[in-house]
PDB file of N, CA and C in Angstrom:
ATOM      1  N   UNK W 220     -12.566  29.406 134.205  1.00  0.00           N
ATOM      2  CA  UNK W 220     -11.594  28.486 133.664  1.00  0.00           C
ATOM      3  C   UNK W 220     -10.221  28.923 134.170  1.00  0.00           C
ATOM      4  N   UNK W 221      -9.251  28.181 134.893  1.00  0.00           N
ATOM      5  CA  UNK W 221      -7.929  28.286 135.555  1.00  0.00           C
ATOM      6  C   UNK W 221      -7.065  28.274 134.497  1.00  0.00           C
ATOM      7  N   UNK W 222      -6.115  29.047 134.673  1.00  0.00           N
ATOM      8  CA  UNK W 222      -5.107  28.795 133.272  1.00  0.00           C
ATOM      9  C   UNK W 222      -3.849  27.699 134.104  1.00  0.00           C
ATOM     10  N   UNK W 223      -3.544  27.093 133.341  1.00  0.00           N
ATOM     11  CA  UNK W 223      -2.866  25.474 133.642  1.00  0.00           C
ATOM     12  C   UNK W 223      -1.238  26.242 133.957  1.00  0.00           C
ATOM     13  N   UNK W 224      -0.485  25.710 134.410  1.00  0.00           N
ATOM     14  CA  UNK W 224       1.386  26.537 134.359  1.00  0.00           C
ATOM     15  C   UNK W 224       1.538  24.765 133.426  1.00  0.00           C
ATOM     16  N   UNK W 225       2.601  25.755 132.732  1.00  0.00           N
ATOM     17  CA  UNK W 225       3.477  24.118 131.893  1.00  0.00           C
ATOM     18  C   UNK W 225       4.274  23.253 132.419  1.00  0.00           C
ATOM     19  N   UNK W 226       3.306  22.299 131.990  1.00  0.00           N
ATOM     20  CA  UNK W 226       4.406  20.988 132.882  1.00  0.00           C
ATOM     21  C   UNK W 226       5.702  20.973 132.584  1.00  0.00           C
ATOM     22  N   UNK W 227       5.943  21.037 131.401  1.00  0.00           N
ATOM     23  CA  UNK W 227       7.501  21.399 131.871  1.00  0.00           C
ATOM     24  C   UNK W 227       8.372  22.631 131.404  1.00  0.00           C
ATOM     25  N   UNK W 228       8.779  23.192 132.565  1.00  0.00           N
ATOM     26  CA  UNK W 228       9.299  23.956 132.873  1.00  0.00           C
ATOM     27  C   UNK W 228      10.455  24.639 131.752  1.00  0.00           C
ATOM     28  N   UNK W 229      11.082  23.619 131.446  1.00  0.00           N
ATOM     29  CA  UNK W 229      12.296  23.946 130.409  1.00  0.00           C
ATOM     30  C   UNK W 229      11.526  24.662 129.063  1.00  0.00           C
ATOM     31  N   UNK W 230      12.947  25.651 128.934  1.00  0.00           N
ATOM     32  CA  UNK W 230      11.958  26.353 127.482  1.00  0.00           C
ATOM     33  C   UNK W 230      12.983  25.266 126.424  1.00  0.00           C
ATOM     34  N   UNK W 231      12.090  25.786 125.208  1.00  0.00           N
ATOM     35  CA  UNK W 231      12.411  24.867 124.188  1.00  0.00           C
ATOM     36  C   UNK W 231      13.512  25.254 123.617  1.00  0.00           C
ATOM     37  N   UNK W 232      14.746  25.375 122.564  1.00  0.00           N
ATOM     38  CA  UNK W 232      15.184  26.074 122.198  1.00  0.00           C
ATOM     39  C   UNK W 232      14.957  26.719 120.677  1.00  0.00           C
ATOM     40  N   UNK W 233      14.870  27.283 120.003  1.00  0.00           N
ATOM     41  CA  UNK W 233      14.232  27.771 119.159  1.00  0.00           C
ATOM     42  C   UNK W 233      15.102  27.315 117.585  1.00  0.00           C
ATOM     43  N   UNK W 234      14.585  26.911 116.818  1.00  0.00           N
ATOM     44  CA  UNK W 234      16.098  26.326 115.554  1.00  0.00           C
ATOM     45  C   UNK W 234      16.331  27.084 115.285  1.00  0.00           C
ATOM     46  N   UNK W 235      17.795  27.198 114.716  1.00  0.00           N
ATOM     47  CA  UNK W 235      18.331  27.977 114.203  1.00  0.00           C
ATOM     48  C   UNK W 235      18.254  27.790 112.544  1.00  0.00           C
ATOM     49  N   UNK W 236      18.044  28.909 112.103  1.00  0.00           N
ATOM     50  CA  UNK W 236      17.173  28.672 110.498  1.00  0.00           C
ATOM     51  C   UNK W 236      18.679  28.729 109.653  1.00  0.00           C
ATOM     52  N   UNK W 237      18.049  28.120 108.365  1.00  0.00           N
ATOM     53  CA  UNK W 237      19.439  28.172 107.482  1.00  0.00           C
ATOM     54  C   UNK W 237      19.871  29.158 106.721  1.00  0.00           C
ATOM     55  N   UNK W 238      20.873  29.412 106.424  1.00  0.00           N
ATOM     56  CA  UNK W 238      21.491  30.441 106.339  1.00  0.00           C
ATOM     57  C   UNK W 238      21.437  31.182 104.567  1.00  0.00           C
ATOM     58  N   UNK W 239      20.832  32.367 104.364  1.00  0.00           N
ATOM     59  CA  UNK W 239      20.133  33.128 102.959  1.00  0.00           C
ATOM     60  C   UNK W 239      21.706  32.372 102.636  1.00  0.00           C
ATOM     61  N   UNK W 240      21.089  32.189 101.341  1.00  0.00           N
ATOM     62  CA  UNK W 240      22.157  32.023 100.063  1.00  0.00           C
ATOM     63  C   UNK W 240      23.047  33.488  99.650  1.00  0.00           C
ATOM     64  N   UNK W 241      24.049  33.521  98.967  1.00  0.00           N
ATOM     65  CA  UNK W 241      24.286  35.074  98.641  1.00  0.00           C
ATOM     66  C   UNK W 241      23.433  35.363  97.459  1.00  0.00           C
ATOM     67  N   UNK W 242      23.630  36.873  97.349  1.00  0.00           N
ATOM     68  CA  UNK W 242      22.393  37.534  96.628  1.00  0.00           C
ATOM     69  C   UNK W 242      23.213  37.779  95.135  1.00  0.00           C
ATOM     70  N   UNK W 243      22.159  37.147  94.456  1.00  0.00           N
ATOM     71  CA  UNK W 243      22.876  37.288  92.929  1.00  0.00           C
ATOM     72  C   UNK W 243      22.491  39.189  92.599  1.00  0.00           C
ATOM     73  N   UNK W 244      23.614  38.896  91.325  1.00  0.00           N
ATOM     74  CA  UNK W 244      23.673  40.460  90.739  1.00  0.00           C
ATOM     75  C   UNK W 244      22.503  40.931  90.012  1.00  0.00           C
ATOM     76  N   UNK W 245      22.437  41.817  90.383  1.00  0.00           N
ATOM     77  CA  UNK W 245      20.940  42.575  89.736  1.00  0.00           C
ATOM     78  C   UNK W 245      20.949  43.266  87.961  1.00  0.00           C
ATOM     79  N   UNK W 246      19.952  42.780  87.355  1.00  0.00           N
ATOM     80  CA  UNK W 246      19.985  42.768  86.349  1.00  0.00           C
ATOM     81  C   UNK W 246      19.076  43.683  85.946  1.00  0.00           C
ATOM     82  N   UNK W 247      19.716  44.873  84.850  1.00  0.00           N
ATOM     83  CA  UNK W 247      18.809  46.386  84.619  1.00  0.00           C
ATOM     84  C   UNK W 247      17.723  45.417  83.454  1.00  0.00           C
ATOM     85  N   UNK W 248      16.602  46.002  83.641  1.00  0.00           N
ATOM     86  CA  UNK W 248      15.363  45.798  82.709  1.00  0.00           C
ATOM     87  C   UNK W 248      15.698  46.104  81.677  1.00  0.00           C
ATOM     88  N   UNK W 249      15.114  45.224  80.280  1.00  0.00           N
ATOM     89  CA  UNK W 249      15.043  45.615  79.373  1.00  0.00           C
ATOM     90  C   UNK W 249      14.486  46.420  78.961  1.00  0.00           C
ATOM     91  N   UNK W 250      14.609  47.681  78.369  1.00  0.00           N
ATOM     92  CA  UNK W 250      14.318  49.235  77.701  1.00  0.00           C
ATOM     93  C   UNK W 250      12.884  48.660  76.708  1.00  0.00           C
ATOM     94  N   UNK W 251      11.726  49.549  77.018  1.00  0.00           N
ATOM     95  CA  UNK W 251      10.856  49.010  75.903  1.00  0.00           C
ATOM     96  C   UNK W 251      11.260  49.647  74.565  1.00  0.00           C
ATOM     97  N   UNK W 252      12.212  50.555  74.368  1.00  0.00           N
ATOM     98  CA  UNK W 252      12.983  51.034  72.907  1.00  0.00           C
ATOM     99  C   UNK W 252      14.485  51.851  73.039  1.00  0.00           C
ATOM    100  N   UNK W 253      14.764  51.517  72.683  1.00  0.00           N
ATOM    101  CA  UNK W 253      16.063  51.379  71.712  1.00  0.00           C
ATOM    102  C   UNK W 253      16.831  53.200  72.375  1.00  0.00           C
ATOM    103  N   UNK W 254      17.815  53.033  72.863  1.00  0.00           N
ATOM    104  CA  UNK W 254      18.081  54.698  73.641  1.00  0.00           C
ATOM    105  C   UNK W 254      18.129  55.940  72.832  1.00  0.00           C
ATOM    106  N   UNK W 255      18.174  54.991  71.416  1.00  0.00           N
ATOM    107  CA  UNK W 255      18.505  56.386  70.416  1.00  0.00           C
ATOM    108  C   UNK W 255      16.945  56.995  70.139  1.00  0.00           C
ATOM    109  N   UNK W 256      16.092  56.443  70.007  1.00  0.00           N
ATOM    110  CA  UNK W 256      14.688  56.505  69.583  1.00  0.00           C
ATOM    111  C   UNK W 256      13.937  57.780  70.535  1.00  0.00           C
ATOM    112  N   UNK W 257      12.906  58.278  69.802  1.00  0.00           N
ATOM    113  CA  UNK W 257      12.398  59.387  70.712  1.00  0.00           C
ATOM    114  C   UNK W 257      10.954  59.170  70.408  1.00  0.00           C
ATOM    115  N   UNK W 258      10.485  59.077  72.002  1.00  0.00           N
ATOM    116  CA  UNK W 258       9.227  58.526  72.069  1.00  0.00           C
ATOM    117  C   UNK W 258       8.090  59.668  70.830  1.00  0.00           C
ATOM    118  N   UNK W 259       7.328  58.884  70.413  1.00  0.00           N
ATOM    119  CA  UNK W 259       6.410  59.939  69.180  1.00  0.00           C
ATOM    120  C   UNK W 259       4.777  59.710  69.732  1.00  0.00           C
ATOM    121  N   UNK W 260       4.813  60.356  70.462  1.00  0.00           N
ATOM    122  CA  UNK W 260       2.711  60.992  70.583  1.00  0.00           C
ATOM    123  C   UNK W 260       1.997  59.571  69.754  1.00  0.00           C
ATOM    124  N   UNK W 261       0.707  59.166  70.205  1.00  0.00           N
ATOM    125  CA  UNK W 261      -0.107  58.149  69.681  1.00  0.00           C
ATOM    126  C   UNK W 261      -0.799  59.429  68.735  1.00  0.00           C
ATOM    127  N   UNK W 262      -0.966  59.931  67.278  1.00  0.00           N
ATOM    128  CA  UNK W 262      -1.870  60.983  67.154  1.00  0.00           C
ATOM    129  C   UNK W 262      -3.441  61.034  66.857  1.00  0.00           C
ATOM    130  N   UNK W 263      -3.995  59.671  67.117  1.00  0.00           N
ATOM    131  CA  UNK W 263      -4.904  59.272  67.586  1.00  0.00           C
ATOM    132  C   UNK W 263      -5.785  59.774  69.197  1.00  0.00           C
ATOM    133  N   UNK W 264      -5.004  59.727  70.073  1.00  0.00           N
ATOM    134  CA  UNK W 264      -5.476  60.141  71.555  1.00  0.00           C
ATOM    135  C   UNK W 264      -5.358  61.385  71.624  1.00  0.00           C
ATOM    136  N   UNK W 265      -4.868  61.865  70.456  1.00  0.00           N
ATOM    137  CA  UNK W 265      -4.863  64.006  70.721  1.00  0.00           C
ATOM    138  C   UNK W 265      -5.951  64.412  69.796  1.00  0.00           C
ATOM    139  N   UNK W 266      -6.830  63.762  69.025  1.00  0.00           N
ATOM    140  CA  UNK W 266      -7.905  63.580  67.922  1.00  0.00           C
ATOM    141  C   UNK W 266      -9.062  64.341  68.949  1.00  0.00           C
ATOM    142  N   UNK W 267      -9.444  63.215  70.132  1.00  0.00           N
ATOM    143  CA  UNK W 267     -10.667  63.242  70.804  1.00  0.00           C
ATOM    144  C   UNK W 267     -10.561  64.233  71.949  1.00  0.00           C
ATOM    145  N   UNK W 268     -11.377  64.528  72.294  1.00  0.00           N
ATOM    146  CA  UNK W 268     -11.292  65.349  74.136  1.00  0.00           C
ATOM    147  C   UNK W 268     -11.719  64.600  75.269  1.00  0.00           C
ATOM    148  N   UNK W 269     -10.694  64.302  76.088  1.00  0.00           N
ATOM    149  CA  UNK W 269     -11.625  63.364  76.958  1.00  0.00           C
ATOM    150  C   UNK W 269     -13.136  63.277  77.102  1.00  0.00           C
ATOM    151  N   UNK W 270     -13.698  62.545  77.640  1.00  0.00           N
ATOM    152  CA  UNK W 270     -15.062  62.264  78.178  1.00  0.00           C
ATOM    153  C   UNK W 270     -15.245  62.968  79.605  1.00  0.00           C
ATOM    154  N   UNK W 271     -13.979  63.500  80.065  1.00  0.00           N
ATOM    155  CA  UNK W 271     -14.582  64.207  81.639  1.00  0.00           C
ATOM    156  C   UNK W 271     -14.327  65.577  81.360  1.00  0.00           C
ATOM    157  N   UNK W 272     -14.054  65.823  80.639  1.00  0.00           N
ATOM    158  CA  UNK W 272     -13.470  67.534  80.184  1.00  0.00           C
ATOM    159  C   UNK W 272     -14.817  68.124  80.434  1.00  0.00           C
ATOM    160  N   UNK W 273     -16.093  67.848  80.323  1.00  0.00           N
ATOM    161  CA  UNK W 273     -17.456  68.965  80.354  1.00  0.00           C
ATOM    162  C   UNK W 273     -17.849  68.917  82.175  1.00  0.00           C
ATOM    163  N   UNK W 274     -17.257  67.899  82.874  1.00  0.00           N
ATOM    164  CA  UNK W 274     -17.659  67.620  84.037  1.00  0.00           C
ATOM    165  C   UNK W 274     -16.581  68.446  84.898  1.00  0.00           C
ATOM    166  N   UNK W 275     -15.965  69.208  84.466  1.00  0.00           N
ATOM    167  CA  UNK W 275     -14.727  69.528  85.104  1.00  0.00           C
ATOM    168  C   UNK W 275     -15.047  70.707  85.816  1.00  0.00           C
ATOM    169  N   UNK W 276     -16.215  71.332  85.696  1.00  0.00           N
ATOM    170  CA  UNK W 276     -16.735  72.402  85.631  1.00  0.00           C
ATOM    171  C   UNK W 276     -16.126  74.095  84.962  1.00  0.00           C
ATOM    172  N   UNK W 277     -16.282  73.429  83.608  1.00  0.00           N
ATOM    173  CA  UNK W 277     -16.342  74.153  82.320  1.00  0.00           C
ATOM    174  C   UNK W 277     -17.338  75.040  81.991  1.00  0.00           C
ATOM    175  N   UNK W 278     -17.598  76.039  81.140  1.00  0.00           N
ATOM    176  CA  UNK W 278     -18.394  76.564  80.749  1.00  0.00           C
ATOM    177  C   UNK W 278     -19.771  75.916  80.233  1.00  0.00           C
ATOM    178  N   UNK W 279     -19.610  74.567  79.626  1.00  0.00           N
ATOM    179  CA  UNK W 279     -21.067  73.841  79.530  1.00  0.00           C
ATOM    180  C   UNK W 279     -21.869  73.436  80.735  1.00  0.00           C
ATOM    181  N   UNK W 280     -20.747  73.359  82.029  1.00  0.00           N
ATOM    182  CA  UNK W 280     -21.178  73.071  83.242  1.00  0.00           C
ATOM    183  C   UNK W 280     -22.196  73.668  83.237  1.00  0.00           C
ATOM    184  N   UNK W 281     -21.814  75.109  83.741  1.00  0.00           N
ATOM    185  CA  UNK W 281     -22.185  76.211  84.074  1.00  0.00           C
ATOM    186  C   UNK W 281     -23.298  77.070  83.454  1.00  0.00           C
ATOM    187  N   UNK W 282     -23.969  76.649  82.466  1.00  0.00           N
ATOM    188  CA  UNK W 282     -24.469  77.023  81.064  1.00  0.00           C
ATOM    189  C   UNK W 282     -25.760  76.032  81.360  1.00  0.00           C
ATOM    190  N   UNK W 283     -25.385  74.580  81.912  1.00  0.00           N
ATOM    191  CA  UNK W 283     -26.998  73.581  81.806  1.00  0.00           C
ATOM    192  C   UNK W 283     -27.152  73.555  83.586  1.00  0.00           C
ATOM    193  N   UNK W 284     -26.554  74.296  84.441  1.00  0.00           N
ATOM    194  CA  UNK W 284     -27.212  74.716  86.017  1.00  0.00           C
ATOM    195  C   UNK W 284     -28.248  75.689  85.849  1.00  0.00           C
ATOM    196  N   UNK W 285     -28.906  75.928  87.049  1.00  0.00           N
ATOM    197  CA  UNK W 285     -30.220  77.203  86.486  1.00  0.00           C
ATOM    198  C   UNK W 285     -29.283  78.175  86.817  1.00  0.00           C
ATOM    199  N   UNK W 286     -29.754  79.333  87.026  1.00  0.00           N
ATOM    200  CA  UNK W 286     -28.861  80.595  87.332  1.00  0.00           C
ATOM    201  C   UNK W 286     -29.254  80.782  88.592  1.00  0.00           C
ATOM    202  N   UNK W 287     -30.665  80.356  89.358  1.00  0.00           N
ATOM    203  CA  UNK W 287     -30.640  80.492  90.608  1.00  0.00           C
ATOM    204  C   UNK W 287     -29.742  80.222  91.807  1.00  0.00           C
ATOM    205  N   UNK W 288     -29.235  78.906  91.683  1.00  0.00           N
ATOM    206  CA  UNK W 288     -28.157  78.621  93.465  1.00  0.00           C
ATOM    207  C   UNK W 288     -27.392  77.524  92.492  1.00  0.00           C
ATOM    208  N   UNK W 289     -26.679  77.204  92.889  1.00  0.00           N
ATOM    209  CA  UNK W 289     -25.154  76.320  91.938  1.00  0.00           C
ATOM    210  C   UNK W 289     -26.374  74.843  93.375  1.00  0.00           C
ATOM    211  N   UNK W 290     -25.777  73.710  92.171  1.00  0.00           N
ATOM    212  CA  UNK W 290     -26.497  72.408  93.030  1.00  0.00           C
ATOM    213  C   UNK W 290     -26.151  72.334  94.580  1.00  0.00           C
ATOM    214  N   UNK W 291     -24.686  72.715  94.898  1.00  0.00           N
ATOM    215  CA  UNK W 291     -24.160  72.031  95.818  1.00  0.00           C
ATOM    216  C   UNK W 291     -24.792  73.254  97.128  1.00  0.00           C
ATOM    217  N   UNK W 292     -25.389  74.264  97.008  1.00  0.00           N
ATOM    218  CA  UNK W 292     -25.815  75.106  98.101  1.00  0.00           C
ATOM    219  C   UNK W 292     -27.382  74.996  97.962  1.00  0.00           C
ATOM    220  N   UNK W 293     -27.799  74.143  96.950  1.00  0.00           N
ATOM    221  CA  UNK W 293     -29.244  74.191  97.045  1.00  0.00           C
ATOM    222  C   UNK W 293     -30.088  73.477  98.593  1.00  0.00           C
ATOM    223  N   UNK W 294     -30.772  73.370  99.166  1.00  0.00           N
ATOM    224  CA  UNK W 294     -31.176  72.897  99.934  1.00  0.00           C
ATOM    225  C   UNK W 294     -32.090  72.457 100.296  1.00  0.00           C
ATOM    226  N   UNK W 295     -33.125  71.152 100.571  1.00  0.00           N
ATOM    227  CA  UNK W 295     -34.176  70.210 100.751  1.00  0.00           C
ATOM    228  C   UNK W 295     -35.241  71.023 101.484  1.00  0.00           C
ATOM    229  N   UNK W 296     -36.376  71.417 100.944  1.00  0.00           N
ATOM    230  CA  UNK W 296     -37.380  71.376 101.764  1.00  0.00           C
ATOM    231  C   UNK W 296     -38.798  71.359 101.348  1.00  0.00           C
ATOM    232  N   UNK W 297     -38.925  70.073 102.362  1.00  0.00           N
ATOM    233  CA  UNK W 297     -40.198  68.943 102.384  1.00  0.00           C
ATOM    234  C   UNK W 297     -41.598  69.834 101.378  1.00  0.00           C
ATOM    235  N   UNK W 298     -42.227  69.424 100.564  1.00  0.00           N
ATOM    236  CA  UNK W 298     -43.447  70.067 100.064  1.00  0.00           C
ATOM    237  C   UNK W 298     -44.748  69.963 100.984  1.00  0.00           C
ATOM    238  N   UNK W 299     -45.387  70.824 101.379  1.00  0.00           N
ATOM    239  CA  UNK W 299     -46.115  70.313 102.586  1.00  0.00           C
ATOM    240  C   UNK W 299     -47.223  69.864 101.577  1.00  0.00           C
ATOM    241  N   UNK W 300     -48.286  69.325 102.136  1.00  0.00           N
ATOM    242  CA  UNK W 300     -49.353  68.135 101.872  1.00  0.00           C
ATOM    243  C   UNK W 300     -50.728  68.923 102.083  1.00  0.00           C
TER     244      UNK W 300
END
C-alpha cells in the first residue's frame, strides 16, 4: 500500500483557543472541629486487638509451627509410589 502526499499542500492553521478566565480565590476547607477542641480517642477501638496482631509473627505464631523448619524453608519432595 503507497502512502498518498496531500493534495494540498498548505498547512492548516491551528485555532487559537480562548483565553482561561482569571482564577478565583482559594477557599481554606472547613475544619471537621472547632480549633479549640482536642481530638479524644474512639475508646471503643482501644477495647479490641486487631485481627492481624497473631499473624504478625508473634509468639502464638511461633508456638502453632512444628519446631522442625519454620514453613517458609520447608521444601517439596514428591512421595515416591
Amino acid at each position: 500500500m503507497a502512502i498518498l502526499p496531500n493534495p494540498d499542500p498548505t498547512p492548516t492553521p491551528v485555532p487559537t483557543p480562548p483565553p482561561f478566565p482569571d482564577p478565583k480565590p482559594m477557599r481554606e476547607p472547613d475544619p471537621e472541629r472547632l480549633p479549640d477542641e482536642t481530638p479524644v480517642p474512639n475508646p471503643d477501638e482501644n477495647d479490641v486487638p486487631p485481627k492481624h496482631s497473631a499473624k504478625l509473627g508473634g509468639a502464638s505464631r511461633r508456638e502453632q509451627s512444628s519446631p522442625s523448619a519454620p514453613s517458609s524453608t520447608r521444601s517439596y519432595v514428591p512421595q515416591s509410589r
